[in-house]
Short mmCIF file of C-alpha atoms in Angstrom, two decimals:
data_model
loop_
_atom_site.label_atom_id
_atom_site.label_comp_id
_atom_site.label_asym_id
_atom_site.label_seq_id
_atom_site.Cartn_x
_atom_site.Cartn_y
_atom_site.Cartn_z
CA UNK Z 6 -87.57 82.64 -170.49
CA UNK Z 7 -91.26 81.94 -171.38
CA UNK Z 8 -90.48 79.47 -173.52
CA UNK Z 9 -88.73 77.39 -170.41
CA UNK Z 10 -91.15 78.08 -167.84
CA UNK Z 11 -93.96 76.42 -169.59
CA UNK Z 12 -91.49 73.62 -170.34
CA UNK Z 13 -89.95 73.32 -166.60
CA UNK Z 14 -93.71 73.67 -165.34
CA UNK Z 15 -95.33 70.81 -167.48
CA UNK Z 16 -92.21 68.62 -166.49
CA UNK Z 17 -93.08 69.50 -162.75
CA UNK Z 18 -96.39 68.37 -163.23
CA UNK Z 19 -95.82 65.53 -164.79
CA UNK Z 20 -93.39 64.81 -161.78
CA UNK Z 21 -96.03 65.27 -159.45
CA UNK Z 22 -98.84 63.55 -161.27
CA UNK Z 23 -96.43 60.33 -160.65
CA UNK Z 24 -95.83 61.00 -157.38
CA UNK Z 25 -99.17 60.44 -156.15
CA UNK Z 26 -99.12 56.85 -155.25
CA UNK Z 27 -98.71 56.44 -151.36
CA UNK Z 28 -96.83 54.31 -148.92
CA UNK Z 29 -94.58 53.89 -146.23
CA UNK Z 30 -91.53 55.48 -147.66
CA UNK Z 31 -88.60 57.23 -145.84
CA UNK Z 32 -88.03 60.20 -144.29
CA UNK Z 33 -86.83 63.13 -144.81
CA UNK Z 34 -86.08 66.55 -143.17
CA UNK Z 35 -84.26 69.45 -144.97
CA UNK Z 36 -86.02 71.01 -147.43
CA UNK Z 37 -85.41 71.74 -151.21
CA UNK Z 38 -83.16 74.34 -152.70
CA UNK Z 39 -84.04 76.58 -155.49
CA UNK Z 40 -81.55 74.82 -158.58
CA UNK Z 41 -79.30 72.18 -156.41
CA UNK Z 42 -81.09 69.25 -154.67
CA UNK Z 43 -81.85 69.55 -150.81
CA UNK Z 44 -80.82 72.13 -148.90
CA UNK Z 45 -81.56 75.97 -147.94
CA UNK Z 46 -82.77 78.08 -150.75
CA UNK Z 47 -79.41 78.37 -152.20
CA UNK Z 48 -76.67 77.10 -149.39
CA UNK Z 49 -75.71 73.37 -149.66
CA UNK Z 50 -75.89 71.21 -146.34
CA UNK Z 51 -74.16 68.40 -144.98
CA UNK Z 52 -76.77 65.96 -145.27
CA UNK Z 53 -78.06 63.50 -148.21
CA UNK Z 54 -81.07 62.23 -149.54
CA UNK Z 55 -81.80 58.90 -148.33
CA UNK Z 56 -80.91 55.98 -150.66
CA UNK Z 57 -82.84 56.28 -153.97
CA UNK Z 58 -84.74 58.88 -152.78
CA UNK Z 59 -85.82 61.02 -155.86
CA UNK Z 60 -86.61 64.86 -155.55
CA UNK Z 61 -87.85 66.87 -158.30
CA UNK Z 62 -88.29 70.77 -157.76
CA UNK Z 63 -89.84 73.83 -159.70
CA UNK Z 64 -89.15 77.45 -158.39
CA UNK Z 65 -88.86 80.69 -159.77
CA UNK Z 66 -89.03 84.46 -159.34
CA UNK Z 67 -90.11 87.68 -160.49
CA UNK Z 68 -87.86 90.30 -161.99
CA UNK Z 69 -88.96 94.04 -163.08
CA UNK Z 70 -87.02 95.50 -166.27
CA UNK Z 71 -84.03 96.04 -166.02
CA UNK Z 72 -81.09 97.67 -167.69
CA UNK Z 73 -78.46 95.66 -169.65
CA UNK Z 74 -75.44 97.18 -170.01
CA UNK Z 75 -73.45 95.85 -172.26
CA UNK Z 76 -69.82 96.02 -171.36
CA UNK Z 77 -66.26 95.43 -173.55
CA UNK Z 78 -63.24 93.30 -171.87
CA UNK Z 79 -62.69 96.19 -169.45
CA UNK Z 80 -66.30 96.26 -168.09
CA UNK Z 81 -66.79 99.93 -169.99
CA UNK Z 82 -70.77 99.86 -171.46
CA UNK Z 83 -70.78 100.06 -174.92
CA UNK Z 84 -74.73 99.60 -175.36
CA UNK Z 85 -77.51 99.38 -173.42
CA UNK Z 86 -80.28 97.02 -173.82
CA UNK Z 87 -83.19 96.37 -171.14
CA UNK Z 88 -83.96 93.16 -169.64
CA UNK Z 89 -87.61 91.60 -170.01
CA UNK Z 90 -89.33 91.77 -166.82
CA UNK Z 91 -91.27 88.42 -165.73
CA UNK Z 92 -91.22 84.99 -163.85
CA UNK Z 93 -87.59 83.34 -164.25
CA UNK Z 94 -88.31 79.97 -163.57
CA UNK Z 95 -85.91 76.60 -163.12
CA UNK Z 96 -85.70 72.64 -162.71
CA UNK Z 97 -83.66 70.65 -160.90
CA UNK Z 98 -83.86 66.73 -160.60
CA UNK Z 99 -82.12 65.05 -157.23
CA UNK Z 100 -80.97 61.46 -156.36
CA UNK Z 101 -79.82 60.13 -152.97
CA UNK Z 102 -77.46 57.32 -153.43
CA UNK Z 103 -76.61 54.67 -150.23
CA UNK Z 104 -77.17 57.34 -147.83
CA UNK Z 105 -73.99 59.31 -148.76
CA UNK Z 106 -74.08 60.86 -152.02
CA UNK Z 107 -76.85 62.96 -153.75
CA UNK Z 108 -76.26 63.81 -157.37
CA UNK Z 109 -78.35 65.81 -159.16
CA UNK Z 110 -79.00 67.57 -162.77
CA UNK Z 111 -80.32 71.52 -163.10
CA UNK Z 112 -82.08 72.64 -166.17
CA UNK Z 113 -82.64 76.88 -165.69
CA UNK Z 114 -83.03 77.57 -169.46
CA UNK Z 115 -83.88 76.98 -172.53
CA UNK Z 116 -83.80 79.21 -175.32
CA UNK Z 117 -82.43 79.98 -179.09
CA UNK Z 118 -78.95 81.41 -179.53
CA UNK Z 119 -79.95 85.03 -179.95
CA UNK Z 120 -81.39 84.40 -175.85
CA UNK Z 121 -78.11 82.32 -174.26
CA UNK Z 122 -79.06 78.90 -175.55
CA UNK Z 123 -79.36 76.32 -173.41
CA UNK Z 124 -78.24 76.30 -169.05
CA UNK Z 125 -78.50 72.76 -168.19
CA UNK Z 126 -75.94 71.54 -165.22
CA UNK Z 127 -74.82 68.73 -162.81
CA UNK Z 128 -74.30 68.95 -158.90
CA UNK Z 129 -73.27 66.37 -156.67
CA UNK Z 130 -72.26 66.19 -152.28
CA UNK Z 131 -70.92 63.71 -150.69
CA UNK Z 132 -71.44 63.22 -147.26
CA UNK Z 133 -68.43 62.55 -145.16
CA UNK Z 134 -70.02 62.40 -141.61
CA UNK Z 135 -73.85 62.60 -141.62
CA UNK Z 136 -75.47 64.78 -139.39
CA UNK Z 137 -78.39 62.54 -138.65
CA UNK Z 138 -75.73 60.26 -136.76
CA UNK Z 139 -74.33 62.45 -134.23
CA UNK Z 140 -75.75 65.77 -134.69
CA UNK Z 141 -72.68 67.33 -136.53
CA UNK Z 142 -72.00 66.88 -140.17
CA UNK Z 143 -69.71 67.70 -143.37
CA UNK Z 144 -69.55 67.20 -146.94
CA UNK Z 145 -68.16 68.13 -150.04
CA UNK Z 146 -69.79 69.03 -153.41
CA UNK Z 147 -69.69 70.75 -156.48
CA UNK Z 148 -71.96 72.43 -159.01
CA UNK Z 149 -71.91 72.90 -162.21
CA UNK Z 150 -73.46 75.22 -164.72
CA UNK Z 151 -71.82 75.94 -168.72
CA UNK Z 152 -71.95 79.54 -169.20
CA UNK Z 153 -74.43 81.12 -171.83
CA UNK Z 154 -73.75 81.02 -175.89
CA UNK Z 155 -74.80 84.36 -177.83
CA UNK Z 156 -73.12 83.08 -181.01
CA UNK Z 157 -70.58 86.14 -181.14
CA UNK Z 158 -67.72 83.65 -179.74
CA UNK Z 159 -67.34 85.16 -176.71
CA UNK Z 160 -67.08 83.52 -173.41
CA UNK Z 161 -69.05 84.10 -170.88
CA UNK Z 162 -70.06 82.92 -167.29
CA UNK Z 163 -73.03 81.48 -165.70
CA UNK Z 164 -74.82 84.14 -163.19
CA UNK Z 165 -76.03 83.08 -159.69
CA UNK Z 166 -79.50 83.89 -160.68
CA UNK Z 167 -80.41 81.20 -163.15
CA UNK Z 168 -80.59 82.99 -166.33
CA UNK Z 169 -78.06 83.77 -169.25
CA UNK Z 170 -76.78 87.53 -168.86
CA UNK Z 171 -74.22 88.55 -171.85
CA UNK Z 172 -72.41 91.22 -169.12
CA UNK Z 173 -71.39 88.62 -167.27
CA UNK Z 174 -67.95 87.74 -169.16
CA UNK Z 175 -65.27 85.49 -168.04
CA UNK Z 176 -62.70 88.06 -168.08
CA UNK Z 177 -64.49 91.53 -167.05
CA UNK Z 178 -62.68 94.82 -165.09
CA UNK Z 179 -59.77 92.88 -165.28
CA UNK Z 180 -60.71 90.38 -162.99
CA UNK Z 181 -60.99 86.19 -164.08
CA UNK Z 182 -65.43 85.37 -163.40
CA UNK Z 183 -65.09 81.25 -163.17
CA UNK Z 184 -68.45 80.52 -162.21
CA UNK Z 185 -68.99 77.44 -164.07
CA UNK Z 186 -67.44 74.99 -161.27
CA UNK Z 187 -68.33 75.66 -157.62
CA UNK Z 188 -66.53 73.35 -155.00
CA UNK Z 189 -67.59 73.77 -151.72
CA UNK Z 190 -67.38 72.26 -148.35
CA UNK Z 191 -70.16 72.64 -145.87
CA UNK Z 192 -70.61 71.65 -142.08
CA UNK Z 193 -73.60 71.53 -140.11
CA UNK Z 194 -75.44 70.88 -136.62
CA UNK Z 195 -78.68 69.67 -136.04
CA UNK Z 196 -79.87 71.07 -132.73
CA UNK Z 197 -82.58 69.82 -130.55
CA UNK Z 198 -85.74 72.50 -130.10
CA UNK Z 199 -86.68 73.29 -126.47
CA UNK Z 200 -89.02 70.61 -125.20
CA UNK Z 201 -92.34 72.55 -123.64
CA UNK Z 202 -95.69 71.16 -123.54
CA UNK Z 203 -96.66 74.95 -124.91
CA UNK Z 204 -94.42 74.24 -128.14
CA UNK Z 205 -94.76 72.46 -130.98
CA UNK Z 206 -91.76 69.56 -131.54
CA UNK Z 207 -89.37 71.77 -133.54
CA UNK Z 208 -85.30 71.56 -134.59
CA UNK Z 209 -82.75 73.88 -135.46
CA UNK Z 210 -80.02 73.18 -138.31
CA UNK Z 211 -77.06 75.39 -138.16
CA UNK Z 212 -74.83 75.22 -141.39
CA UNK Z 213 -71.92 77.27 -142.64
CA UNK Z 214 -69.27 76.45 -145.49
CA UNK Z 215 -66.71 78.10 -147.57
CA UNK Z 216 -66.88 77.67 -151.56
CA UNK Z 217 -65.26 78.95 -155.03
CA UNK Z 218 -67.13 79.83 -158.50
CA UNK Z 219 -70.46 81.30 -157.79
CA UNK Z 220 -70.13 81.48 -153.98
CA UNK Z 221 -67.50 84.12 -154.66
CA UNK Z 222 -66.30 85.41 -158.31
CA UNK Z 223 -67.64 88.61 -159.63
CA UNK Z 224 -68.04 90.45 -156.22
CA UNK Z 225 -66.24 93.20 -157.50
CA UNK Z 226 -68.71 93.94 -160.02
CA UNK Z 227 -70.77 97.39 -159.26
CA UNK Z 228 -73.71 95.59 -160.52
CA UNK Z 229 -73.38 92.02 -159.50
CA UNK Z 230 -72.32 92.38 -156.32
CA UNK Z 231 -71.20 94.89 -153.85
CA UNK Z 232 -69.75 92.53 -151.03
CA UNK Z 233 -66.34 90.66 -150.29
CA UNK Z 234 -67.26 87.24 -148.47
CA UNK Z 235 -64.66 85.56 -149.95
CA UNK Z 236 -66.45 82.63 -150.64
CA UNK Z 237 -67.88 82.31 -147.14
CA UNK Z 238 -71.34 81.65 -146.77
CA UNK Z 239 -74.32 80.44 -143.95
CA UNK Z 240 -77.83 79.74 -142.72
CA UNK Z 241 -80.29 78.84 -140.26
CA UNK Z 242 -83.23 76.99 -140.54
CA UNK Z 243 -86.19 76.26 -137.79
CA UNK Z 244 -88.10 72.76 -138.14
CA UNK Z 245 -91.53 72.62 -137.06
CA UNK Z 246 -93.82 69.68 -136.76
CA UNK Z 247 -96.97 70.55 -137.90
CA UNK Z 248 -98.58 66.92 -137.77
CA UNK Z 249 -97.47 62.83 -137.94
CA UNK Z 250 -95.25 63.46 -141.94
CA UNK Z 251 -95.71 67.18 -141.86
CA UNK Z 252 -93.13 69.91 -141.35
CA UNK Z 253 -92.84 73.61 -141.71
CA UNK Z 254 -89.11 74.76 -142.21
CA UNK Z 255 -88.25 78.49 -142.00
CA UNK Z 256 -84.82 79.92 -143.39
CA UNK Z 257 -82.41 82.44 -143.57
CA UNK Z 258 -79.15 82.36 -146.07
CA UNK Z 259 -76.12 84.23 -146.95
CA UNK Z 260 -74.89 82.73 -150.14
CA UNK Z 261 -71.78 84.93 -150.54
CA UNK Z 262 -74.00 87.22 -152.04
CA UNK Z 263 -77.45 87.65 -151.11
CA UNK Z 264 -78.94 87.41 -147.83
CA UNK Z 265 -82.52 85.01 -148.59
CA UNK Z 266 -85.12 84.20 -146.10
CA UNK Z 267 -87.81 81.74 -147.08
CA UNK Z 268 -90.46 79.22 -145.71
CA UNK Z 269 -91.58 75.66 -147.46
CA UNK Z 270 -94.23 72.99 -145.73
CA UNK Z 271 -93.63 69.56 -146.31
CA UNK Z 272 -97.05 67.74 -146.01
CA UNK Z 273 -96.16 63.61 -146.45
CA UNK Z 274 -93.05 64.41 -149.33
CA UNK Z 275 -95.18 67.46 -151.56
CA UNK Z 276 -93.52 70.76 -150.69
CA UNK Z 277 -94.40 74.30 -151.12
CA UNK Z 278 -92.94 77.22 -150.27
CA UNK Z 279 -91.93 80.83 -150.86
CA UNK Z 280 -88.84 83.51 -150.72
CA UNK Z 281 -87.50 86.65 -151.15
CA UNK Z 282 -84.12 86.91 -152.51
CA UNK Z 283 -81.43 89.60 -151.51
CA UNK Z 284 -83.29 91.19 -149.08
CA UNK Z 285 -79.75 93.22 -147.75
CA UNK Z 286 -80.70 95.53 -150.60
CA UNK Z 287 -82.37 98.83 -149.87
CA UNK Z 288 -82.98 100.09 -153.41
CA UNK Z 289 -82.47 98.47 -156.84
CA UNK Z 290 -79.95 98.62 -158.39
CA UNK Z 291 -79.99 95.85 -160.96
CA UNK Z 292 -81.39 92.50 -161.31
CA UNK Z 293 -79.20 90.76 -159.26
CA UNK Z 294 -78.79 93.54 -156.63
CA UNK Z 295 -82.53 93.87 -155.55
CA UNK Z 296 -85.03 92.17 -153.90
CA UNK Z 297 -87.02 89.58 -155.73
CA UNK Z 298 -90.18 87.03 -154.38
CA UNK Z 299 -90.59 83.93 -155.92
CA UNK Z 300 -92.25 80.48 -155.10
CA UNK Z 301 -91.42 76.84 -155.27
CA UNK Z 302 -93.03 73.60 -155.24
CA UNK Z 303 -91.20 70.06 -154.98
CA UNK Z 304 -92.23 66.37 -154.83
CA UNK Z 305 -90.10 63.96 -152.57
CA UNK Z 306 -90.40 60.22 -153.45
CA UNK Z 307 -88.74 57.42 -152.10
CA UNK Z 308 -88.29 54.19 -155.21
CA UNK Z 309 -87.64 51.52 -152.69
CA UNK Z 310 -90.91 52.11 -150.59
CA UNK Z 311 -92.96 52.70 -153.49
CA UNK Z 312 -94.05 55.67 -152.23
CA UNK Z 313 -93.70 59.56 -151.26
CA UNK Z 314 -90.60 60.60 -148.77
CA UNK Z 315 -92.24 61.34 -145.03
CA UNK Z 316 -90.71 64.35 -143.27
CA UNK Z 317 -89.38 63.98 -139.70
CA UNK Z 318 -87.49 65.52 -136.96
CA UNK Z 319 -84.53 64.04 -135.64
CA UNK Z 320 -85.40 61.44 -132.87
CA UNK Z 321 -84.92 62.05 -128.92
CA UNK Z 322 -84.16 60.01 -126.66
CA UNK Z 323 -87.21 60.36 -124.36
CA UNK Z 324 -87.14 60.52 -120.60
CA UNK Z 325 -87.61 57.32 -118.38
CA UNK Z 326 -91.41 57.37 -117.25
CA UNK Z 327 -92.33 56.98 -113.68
CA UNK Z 328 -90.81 53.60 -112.58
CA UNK Z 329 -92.83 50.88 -110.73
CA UNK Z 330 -93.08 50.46 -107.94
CA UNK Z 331 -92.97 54.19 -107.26
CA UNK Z 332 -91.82 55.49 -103.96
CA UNK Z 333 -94.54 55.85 -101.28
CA UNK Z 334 -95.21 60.04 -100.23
CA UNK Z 335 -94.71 61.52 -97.39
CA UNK Z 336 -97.16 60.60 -95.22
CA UNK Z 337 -98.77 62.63 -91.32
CA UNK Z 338 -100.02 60.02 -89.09
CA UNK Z 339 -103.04 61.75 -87.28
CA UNK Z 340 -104.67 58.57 -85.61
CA UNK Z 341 -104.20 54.83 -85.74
CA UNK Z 342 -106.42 53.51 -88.00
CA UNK Z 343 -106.90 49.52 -89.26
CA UNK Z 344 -105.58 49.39 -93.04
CA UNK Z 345 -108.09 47.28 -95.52
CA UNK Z 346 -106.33 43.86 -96.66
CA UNK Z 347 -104.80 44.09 -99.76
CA UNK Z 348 -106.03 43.15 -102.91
CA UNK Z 349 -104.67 39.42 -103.71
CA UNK Z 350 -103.75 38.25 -107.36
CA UNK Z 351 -101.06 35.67 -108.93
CA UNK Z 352 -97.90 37.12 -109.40
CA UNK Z 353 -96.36 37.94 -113.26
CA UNK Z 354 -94.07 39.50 -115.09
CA UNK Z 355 -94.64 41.63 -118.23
CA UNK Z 356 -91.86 42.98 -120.83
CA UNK Z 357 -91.88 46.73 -121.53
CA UNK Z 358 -90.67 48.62 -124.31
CA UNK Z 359 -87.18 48.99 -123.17
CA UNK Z 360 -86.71 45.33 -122.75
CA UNK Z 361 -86.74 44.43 -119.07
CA UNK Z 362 -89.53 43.04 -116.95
CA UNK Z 363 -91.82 44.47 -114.50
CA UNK Z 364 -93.20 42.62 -111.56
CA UNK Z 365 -97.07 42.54 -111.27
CA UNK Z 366 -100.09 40.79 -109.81
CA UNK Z 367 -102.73 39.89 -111.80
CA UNK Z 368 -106.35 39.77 -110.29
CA UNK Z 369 -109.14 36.65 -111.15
CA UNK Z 370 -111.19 39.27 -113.03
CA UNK Z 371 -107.60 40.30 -114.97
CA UNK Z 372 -106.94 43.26 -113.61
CA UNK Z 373 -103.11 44.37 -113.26
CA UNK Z 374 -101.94 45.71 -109.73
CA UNK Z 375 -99.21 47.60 -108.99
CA UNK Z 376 -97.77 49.68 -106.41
CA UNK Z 377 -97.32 48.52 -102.83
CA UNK Z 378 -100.82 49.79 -102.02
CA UNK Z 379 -101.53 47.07 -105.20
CA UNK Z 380 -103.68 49.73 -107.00
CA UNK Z 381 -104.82 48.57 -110.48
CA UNK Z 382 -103.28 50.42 -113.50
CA UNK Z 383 -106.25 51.45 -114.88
CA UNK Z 384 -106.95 53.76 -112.32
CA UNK Z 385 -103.87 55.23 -112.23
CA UNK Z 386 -103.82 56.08 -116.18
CA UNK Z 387 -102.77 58.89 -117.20
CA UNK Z 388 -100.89 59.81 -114.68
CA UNK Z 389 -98.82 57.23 -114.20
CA UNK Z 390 -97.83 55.12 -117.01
CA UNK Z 391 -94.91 52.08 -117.64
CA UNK Z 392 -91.83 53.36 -118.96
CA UNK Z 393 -90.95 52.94 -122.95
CA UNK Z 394 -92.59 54.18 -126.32
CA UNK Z 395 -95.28 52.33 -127.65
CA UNK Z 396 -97.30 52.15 -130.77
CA UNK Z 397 -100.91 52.16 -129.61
CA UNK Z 398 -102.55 55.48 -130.65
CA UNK Z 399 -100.07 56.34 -133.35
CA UNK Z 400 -101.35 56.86 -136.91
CA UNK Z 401 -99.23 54.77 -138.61
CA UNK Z 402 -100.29 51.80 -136.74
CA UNK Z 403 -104.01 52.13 -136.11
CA UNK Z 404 -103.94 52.63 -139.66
CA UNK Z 405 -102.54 49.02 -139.89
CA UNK Z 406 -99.48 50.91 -142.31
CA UNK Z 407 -96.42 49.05 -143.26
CA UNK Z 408 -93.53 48.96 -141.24
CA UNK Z 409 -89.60 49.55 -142.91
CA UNK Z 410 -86.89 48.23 -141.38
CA UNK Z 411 -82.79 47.95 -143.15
CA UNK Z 412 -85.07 49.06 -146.78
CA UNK Z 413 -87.28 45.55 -145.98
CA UNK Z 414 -91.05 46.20 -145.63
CA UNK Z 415 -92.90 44.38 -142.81
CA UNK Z 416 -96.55 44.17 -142.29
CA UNK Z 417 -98.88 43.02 -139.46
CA UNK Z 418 -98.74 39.31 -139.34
CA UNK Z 419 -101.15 37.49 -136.98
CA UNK Z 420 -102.91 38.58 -133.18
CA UNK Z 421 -101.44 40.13 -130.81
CA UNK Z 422 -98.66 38.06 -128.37
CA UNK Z 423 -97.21 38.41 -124.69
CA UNK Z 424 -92.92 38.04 -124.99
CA UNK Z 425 -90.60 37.13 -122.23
CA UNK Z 426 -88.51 39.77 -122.21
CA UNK Z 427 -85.28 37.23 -122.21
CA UNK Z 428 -86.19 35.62 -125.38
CA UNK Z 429 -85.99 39.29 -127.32
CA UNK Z 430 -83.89 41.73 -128.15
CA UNK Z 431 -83.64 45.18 -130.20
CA UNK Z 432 -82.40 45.56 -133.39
CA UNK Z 433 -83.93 49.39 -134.25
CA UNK Z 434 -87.21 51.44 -134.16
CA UNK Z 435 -89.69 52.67 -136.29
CA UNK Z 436 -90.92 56.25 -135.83
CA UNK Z 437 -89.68 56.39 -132.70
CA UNK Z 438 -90.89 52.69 -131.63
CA UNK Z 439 -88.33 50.36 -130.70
CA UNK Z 440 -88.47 47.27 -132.71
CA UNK Z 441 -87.22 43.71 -131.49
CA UNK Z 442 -86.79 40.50 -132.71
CA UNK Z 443 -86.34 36.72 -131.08
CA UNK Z 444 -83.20 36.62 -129.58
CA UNK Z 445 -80.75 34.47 -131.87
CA UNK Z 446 -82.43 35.31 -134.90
CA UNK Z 447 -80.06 35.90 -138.17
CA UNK Z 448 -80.16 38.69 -140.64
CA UNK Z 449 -82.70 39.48 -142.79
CA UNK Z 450 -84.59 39.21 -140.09
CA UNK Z 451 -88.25 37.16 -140.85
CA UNK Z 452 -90.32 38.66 -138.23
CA UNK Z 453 -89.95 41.57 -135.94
CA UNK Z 454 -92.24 42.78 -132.64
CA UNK Z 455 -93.45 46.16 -131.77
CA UNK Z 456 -94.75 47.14 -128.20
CA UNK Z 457 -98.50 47.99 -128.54
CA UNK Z 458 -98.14 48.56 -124.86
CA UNK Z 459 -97.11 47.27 -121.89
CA UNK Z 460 -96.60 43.51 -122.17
CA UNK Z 461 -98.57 43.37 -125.32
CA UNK Z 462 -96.56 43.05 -128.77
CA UNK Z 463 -97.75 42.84 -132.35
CA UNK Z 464 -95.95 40.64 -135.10
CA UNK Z 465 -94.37 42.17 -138.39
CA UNK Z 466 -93.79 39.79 -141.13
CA UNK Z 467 -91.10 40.59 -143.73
CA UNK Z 468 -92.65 40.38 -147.73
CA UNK Z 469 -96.30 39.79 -146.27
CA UNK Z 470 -98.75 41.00 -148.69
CA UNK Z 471 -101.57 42.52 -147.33
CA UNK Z 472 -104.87 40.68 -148.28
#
């Protein structure tokens, strides 16, 4: 295996070297599995990588010697050779394709023919309802993986672990091991955390699935595995935002097998992260039933934005603000007193984020009133703010960053303009800020507008290179 880890890690570096180059790019969310594309550490998901959204990922883990029994047809050891303890290391290279499909190749060895020869596979899902849309999601996949060659015409099977292992036999103890094709077919749900001004923004994905070949052959096995799951396997993962593109997922797994818990950060599409495999065993046993650390890093990058893959949570629909004019309190009249005139101003209307107008008067120094006590906004900030989600203060736009809309990039096109809300309408959002365009206007749209705040929009020109 030394051989292939300095192989798989120059090929990682290479990968990241490229990767580099920044840019508004699209997002992501789940993290990256240890041999298959996204995912847990080694449960599929439901969801894809976006479209053309390229993932490249180096992991590994450390093994202490072990024994290698080597078995006849009826799983009786005939000799006994040990295992090489060290870091087992593997590559995998992921695609996202229109949203739906994300296919994939795994490289986890390669050596001469006296070590297994070469493990170099294929894995592909399709999503058939994408959890991103309405919280629940399925898919279908498979993996695949040949089994190792020794030279001694014998066949044998691919091992859950990565790594060639000539006990592992494709007819052993009587019992058919057909690990190199795993369907599978996975659902999830993408839960909303608990919204608390003490906790950072955070989701849960549940997922659960039942699959063939690796998920569930060889479980009879003594010293591959000691469990019946028939195939069935699960996880949890917790997503926490650490900052704007920057996302801390921790995981727990049971592949069939093994029961995994891990943690990776995503910081703007380069993720690290570590894990400890079968942790459900007390003592060891052999190399596959023991516990075993390992790390992984993983570069996310998006070809149509030119740029890395930014993590996000799944966006909520946030609460309606205070709404203007508010109510007047409850009020104790103690003595009759002569109320001050009220402030005078022209009256106007301004357009909000959510599209509809506002009634307010505007003062000869410019000052906006509002409220029937005709109290200017300013004063009244923070405490009471217009309803809708704007983009002042956000990074991405006091940074003067591209905008993506439908895969078009937009950029910041001219000062900034008062709309009438009748003349607009929305067509999307962008991190969480709704995006609108003239009303009338035909597809591909040419410019859109983004609510800096209340009844103040900027203009985002499609294809406008920044000078």
């Amino acid at each position: 295996m030394r051989t292939w880890t300095r192989v798989s890690a120059g090929l990682f570096g290479a990968a990241l070297a490229l990767a580099t180059v920044s840019g508004a790019a699209a997002q992501t969310k789940m993290p990256s599995t240890l041999r298959y594309g996204s995912g847990l550490m080694d449960v599929p998901v439901a969801s894809v990588l976006p479209h053309l959204a390229v993932v490249g990922t180096f992991s590994g883990f450390w093994t202490s010697n072990d024994t290698d029994f080597v078995t006849d047809d009826n799983g009786v050891p005939i000799a006994v050779e040990p295992f090489e303890s060290g870091f087992n290391s593997d590559l995998s290279l992921a695609v996202g394709l229109f949203d739906r499909l994300e296919v994939g190749g795994t490289f986890q060895a390669f050596e001469d023919e006296a070590n297994g020869g070469n493990l170099v596979g294929a894995f592909g899902r399709l999503s058939i309802v994408r959890p991103q849309d309405y919280g629940l999601g399925l898919a279908v996949g498979a993996r695949y993986v040949p089994g190792p060659d020794y030279g001694d015409g014998i066949d044998r099977a691919p091992g859950r672990l990565g790594r060639a292992d000539r006990r592992l036999r494709t007819t052993l103890g009587g019992e058919d091991i057909d690990t190199d094709f795993s369907f599978y077919a996975v659902a999830d749900a993408e839960l909303p955390g608990i919204d608390s001004e003490h906790l950072p923004r955070h989701d849960f994905t549940v997922t659960g699935g039942w699959g063939s070949g690796m998920f569930r052959d060889g479980d009879r096995l003594p010293w591959y595995g000691a469990t019946d799951s028939n195939g069935w396997f699960g996880g949890v993962a917790l997503h926490v935002e650490l900052a704007e593109a920057s996302l801390l997922t921790v995981m727990g797994e049971w592949n069939g097998f093994d029961l995994n818990v891990g943690a990776q950060v995503d910081v703007k599409g380069v993720r690290v992260g570590a894990h400890v495999l079968g942790v459900n065993y007390g003592i060891d046993q052999s190399i596959y039933r023991s516990t075993k650390f390992g790390l992984l890093g993983s570069v996310a990058f998006c070809v149509e934005q030119g740029g890395l893959c930014r993590p996000s949570l799944k966006d909520r629909v946030k609460p309606d603000t205070i709404q203007l004019p508010a109510p007047p309190p409850d009020t104790v009249v103690v003595t009759r007193v002569e109320a001050p005139p009220l402030p005078t101003g022209a009256p106007a209307q301004i357009c909000l984020a959510t599209g509809q107008p506002v009634e307010v008067l505007v003062t000869s120094r410019g000052d906006t009133l509002v409220g029937p006590s005709r109290v200017a906004i300013e004063s009244l900030r923070p405490g009471v703010v217009f309803a809708g989600t704007y983009a002042e203060g956000r990074a991405w736009y006091e940074a003067d960053e591209p905008i993506a809309f439908e895969k078009t990039p937009y950029a910041r096109s001219g000062g900034m303009v008062r709309l009438n809300c009748d003349g607009i309408t929305q067509v999307g959002e962008y991190m969480g800020v709704p995006l609108f365009v003239q009303r009338g206007a035909e597809k591909p749209y040419k410019m859109l507008y983004v609510p800096v705040r209340p009844g103040v929009w900027q203009g985002y020109e499609a294809d406008l290179r920044k000078t």
